[in-house]
XYZ file of C-alpha atoms in Angstrom:
484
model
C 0.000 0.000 0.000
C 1.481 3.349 -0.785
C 0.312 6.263 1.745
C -0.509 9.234 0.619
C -3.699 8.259 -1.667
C -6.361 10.214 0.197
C -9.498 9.784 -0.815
C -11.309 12.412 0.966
C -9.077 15.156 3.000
C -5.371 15.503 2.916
C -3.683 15.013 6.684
C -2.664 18.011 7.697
C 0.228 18.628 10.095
C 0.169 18.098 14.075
C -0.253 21.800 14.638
C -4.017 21.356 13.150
C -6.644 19.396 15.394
C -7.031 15.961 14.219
C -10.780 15.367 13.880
C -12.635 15.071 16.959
C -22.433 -13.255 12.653
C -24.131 -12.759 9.721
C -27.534 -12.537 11.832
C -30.720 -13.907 11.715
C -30.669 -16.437 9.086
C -34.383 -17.692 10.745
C -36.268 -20.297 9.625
C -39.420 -19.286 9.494
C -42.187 -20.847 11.647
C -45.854 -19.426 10.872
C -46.922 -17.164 13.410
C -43.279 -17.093 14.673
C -42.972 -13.998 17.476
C -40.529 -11.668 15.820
C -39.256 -10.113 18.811
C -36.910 -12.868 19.420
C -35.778 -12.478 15.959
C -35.245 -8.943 17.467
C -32.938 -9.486 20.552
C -29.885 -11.022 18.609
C -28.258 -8.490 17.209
C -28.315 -6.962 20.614
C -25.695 -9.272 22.096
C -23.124 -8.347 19.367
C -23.266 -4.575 21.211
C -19.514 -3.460 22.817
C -18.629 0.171 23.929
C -18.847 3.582 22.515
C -22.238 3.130 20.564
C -23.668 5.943 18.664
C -26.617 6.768 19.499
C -28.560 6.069 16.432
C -32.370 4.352 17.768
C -35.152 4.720 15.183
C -38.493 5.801 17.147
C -40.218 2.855 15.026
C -40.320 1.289 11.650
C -42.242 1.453 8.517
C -42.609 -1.321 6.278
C -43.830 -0.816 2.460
C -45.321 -3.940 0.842
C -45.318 -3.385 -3.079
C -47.067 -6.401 -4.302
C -47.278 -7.843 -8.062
C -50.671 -7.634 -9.270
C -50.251 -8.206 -12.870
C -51.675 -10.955 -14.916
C -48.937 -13.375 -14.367
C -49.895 -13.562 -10.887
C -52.890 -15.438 -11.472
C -50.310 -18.652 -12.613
C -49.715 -21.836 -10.555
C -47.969 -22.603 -7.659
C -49.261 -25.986 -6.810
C -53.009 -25.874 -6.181
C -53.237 -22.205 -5.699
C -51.995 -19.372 -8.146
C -48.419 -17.240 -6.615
C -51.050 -14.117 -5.679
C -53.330 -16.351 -3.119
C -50.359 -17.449 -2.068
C -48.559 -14.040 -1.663
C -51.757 -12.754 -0.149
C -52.586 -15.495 2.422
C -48.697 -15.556 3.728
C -48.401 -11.307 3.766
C -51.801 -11.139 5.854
C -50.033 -13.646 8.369
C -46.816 -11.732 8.369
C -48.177 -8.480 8.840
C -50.204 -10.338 11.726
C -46.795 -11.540 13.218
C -45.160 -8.300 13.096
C -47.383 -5.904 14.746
C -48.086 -8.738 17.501
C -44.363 -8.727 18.363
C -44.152 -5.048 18.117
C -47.221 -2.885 17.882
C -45.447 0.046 16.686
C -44.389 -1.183 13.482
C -46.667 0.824 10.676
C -47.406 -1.224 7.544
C -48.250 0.253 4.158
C -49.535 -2.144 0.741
C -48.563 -0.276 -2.621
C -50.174 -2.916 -5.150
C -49.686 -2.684 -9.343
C -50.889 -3.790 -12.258
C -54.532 -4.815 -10.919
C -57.174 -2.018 -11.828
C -56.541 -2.359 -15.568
C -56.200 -5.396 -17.994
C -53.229 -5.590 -20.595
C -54.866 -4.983 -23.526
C -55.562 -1.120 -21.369
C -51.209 -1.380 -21.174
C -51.508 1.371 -18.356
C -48.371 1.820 -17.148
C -49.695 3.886 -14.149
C -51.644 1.307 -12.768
C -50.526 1.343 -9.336
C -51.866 2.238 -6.259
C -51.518 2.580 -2.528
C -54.423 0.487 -1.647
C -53.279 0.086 2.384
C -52.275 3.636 4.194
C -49.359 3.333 7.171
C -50.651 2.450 10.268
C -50.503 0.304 13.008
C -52.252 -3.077 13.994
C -53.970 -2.714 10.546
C -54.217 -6.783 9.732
C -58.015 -6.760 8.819
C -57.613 -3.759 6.506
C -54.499 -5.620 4.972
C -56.547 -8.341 4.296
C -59.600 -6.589 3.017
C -57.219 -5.166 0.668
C -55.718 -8.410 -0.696
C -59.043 -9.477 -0.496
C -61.048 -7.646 -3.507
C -57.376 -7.545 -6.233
C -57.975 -9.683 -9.492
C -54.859 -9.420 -11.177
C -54.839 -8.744 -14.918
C -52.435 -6.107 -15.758
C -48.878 -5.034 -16.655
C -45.459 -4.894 -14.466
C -44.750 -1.517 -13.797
C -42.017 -2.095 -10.817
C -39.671 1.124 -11.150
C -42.834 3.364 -11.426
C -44.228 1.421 -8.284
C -40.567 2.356 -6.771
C -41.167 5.991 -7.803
C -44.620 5.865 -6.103
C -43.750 4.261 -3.160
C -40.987 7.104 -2.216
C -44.183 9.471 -2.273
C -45.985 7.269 -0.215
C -43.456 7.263 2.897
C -44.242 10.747 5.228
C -41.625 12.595 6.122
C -40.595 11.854 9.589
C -36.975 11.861 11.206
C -36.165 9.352 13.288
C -38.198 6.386 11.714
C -36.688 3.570 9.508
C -38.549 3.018 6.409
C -38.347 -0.411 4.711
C -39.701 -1.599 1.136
C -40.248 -4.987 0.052
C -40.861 -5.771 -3.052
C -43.089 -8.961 -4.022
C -42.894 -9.934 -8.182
C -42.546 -12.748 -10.611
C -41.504 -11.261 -13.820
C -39.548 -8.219 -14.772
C -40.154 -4.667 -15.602
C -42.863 -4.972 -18.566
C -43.108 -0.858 -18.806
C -39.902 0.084 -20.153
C -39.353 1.787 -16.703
C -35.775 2.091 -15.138
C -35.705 0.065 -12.142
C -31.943 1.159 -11.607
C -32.884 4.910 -11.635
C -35.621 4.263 -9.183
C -33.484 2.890 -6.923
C -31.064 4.925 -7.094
C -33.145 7.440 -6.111
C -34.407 6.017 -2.955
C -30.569 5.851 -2.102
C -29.677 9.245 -2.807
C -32.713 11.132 -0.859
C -31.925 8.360 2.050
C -35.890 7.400 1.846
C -35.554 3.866 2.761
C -33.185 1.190 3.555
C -32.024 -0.356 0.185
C -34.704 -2.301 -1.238
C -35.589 -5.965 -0.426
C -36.675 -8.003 -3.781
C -39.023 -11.465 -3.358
C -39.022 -12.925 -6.792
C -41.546 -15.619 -6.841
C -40.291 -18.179 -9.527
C -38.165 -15.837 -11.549
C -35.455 -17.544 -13.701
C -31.210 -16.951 -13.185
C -31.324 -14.751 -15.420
C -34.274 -12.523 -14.832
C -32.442 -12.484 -11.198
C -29.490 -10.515 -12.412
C -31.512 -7.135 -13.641
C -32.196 -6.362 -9.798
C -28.745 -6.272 -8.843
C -28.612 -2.637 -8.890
C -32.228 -2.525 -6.509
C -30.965 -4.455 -3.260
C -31.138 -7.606 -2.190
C -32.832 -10.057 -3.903
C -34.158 -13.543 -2.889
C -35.655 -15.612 -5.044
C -38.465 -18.077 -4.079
C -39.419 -21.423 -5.914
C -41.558 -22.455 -4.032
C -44.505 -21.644 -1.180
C -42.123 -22.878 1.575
C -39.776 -20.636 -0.200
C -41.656 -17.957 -0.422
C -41.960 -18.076 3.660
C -38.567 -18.055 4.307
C -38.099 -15.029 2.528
C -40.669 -13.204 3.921
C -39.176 -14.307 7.617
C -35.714 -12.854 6.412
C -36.404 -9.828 4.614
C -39.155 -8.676 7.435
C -36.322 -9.485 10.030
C -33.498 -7.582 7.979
C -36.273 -4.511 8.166
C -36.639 -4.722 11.681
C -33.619 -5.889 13.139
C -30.593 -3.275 14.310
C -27.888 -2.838 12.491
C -24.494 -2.601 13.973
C -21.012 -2.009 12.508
C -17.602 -2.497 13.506
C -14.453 -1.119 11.396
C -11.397 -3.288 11.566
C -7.791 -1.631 11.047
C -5.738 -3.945 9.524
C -2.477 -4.508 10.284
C 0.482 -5.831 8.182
C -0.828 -9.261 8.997
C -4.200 -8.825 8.185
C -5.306 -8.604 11.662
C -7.675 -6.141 12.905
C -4.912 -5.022 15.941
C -4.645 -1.180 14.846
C -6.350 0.925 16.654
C -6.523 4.137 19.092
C -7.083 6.257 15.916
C -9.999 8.773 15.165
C -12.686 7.861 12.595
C -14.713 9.936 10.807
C -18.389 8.924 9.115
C -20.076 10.805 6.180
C -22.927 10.167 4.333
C -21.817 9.357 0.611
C -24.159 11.963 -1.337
C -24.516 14.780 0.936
C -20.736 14.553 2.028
C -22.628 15.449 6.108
C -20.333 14.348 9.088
C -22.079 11.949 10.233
C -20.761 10.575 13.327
C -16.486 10.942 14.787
C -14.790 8.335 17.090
C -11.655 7.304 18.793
C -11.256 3.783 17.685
C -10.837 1.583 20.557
C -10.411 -2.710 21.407
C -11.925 -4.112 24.738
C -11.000 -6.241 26.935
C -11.573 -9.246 24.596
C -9.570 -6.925 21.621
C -12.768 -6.836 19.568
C -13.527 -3.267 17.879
C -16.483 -0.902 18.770
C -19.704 -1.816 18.030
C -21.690 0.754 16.149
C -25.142 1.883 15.968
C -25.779 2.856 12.240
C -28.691 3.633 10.551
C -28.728 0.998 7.771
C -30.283 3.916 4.982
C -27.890 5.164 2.318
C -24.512 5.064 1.876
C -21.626 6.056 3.968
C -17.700 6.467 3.666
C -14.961 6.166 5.961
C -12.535 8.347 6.877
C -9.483 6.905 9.151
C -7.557 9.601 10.461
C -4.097 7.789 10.259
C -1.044 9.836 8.816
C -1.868 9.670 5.858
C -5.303 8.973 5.781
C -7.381 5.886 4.576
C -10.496 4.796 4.123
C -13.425 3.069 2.186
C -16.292 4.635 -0.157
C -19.812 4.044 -1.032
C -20.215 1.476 1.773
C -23.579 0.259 2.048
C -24.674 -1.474 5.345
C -26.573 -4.821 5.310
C -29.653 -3.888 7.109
C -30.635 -6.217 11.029
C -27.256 -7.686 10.832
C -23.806 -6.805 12.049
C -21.477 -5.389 9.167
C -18.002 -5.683 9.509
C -15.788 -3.040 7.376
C -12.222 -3.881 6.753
C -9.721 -0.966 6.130
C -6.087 -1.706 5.165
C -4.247 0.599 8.076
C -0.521 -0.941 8.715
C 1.454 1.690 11.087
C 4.496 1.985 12.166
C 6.361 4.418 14.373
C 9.277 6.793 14.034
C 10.827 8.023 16.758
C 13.125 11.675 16.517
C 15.745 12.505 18.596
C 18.461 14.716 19.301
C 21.633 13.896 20.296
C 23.336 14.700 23.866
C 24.143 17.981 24.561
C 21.851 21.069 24.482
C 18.819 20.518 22.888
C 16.326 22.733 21.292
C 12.795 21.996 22.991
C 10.886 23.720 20.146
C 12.675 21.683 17.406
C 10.063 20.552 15.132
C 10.787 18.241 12.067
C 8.355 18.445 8.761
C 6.872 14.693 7.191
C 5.933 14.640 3.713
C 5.812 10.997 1.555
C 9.281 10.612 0.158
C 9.593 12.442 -3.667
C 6.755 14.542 -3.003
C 6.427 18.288 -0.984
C 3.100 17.472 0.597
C 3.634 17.960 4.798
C 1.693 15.422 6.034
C 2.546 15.978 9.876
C 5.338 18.073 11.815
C 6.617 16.110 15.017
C 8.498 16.893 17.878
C 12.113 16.199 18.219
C 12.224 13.848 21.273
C 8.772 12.037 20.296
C 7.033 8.696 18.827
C 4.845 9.417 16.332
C 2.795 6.489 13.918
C 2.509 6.461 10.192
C 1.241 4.151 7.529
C 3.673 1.498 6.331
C 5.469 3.118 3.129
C 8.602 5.902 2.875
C 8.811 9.566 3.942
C 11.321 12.357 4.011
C 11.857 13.924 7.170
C 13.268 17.603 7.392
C 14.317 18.854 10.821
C 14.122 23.026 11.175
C 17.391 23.027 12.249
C 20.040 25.429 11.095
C 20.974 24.421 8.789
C 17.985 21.959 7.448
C 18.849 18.623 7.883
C 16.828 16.178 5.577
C 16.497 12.474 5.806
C 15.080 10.848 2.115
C 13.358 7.538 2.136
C 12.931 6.881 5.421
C 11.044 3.397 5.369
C 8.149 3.024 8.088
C 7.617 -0.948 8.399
C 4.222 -2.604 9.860
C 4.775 -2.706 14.006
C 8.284 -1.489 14.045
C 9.861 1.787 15.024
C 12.041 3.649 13.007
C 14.930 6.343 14.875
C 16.190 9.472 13.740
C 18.905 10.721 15.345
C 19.910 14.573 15.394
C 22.712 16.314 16.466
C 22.351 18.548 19.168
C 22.853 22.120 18.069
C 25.393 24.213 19.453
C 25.519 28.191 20.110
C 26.521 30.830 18.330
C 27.156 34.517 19.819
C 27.694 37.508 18.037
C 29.038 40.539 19.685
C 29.585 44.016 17.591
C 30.644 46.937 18.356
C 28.185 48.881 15.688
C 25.310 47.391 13.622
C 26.334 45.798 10.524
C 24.899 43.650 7.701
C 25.860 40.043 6.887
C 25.209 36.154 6.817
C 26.299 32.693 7.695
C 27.510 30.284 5.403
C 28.751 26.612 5.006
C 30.999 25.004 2.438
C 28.875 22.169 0.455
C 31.206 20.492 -1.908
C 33.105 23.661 -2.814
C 30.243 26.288 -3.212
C 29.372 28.387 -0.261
C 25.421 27.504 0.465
C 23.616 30.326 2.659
C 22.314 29.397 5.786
C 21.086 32.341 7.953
C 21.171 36.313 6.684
C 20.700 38.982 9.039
C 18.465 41.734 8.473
C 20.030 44.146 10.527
C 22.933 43.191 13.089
C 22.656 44.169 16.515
C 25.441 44.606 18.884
C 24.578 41.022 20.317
C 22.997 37.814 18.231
C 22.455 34.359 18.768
C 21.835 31.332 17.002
C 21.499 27.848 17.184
C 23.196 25.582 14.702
C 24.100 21.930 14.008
C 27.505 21.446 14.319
C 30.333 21.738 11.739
C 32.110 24.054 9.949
C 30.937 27.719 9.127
C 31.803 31.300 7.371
C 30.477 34.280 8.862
C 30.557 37.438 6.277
C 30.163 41.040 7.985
C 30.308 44.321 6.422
C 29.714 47.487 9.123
C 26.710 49.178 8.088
C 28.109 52.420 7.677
C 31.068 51.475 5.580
C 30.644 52.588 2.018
C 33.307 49.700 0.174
C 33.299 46.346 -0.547
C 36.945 45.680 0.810
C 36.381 46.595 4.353
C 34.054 43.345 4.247
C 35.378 40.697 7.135
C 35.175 36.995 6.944
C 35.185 34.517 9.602
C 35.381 30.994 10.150
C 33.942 29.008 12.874
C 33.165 25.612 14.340
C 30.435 24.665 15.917
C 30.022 21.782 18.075
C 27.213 20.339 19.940
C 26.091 21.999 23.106
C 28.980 24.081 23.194
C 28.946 28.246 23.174
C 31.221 30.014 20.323
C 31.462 33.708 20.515
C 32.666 35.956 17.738
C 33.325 39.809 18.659
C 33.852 42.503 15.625
């Protein structure tokens, strides 16, 4: 991995703040009591959860009632079948938990297909709660007959959701055929995604073929049913996915693949609006698990780990009532700075940038640890003169030392002000180091040690020859005075 490929932010130096099971695979039993269903994502829970608790949930039922519907399954055709095993869900759910509001959006079952109206689709059961006998009134008096018009139904249903905060909407989607309208079911659901209306979209095909299966990819998640008994089970899990909590943990990967990293800040946005969403100090318990996270499982979100440089993921979409795991590639390393014995130079500060480029990632301490991502960085101490290390290599769970020279002093004593600089021999040209603005009758700097050329000309003096030159040494924590 090469650090440096931000994603999101560029890390900015130390001086700026750094920012504050695959559950419930049921099978389903008729009449089941889906607050059990309910308490097992619970026990995945650790520390530090947001605080993310939908008041209650809405559930959307859009329900095939085109002509195909009236085919087979056994001794009854798929839409008795559909009809007689929604009216017990919907019984089931509001039994285990009364607050749950559920909606029926039905299509394709006011008009026949020689009338090819693709607008037939209707909201035939308002939200509400304990609403079974409507639900079933409903279901009652359809007679399917017409045309499949799922991504206008999708369009529809957004409408059909109030606008509430605080309340998790879910749509399930009941069909056995494709899109027969020429609609864009991709569009549709992308739109649900982008104005965060629901979670993503459950799809219960009843009967569809592999490769009808493959044009909702892009709507959510899709479960086809063969059979009746099939056609239970994925009511149980999609209904249980809608209801259940969704929790996250992130897991920082070290150069071994193991989730070890951590004690790093974390920040969540939501993909489209680009809105902080949530910020945390990444922590292990006892057990060295990562936090457990309350998300709410609509939209998209990325990740933004605040390591130096940064890292993260994109576009991540949670899998509703279960617990998501994210894994982020994070190897660190440390480097440690110091300075040699002798006087040291409490404010020395040294800039990081990734090696070949002039991007200052952080500025650290001399005398400190500091982590990075595994990869190579140049490291230039303020010293006088700069001292620059190239290519420094930062290796997974190893620390890397720097060692500089403690600085010695120079004094500068004059009898009248004066103008002049400092300079050091590098392979046979003189290389400026420090220029004085105006000399005062007493100066002092700090500089690594080695050899040096002071040039002075009094300020008063009108010709070039009365310029002096001096050379020095300078050795570490030692004083060397010059007086003109």
């Amino acid at each position: 991995m090469v650090p440096g490929q931000n994603w999101l932010m560029p890390k900015l130096c130390n001086c700026i703040l750094r920012p504050f099971v695959k559950a419930l695979r049921a099978s389903y039993l008729q009449g089941v009591c889906f607050s059990t269903l309910l308490l097992v994502p619970m026990l995945l829970l650790g520390q530090n959860t947001p605080a993310y608790k939908p008041k209650f949930t809405r559930i959307l039922f859009v329900l095939d009632g085109s002509g195909s519907m009236k085919d087979k399954w056994g001794e009854q055709t798929k839409f008795e079948i559909a009809k007689k095993l929604l009216a017990r869900t919907v019984d089931s759910i509001q039994k285990a938990d009364p607050t749950v509001e559920i909606g029926i959006r039905i299509f394709g079952h006011q008009n026949t297909r020689d009338e090819k109206n693709c607008k037939d689709t209707k909201l035939e059961v308002p939200f509400a709660k304990a609403n079974k006998n409507e639900v079933e009134a409903a279901l009652g008096k359809v007679d399917p007959k017409g045309w499949t018009l799922i991504a206008y139904s999708i369009y529809q249903a957004a409408q059909d959701f109030p606008t509430q905060p605080d309340v998790k909407n879910a749509l399930i989607i009941v069909t056995d055929g494709l899109e027969t309208c020429g609609g864009d079911i991709c569009a549709a659901s992308k739109m649900l995604k982008e104005k965060r209306i629901t979670l993503k979209p459950f799809i219960i095909g009843m009967g569809l073929k592999p490769e009808e299966e493959k044009a909702f990819n892009c709507v959510g998640a899709f479960i086809n049913a063969g059979t009746e008994q099939g056609f239970k089970q994925a009511l149980t899990t999609t209904v249980a996915q809608s209801l259940g909590t969704t929790t996250v943990q992130i897991n920082l990967l070290d150069g071994n693949g193991k989730p070890t990293e951590t004690n790093v800040e974390i920040s969540i946005y939501d993909s489209h609006s680009h809105q902080l969403v949530y910020n945390f100090v990444h922590s292990l318990n006892e057990a060295g698990l990562p936090d457990t996270l309350r998300l709410d499982p609509v939209g998209e979100y990325d990740v933004l780990v605040h390591t130096i440089p940064s890292v993260g993921k994109q576009q991540i979409q949670l899998e509703p009532g279960v617990h998501n795991t994210i894994p982020i590639i994070s190897p660190q390393g440390s480097l440690k700075i110091l300075e040699g014995a002798g006087y040291k130079t409490s404010y020395l500060q040294c800039m990081v940038s990734i090696s070949g480029t002039h991007q200052t990632l952080d500025v650290q301490s001399a005398n400190s640890i500091s982590k990075y991502l595994v990869g190579a960085y140049d490291i230039e101490a303020l010293t006088l003169p700069r001292l620059v290390f190239k290519n420094v290599q930062i290796e997974a769970g190893k620390t890397k030392e720097l060692q500089i020279p403690a600085s010695g002093t120079l004094n500068l004593l004059f009898a009248k002000q004066g103008i002049g600089s400092i300079y050091r021999n590098v392979n046979g040209e003189l290389e400026m180091v420090y220029q004085f603005d105006q000399l005062q009758e007493r100066q002092t700097l700090e500089l690594l040690p080695g050899q040096y050329i002071f040039i002075y000309r009094l300020a008063s003096s009108s010709t070039a020859s009365e310029t002096e030159q001096s050379k020095f040494d300078i050795s570490s924590g030692n004083i060397t005075t010059l007086k003109f």
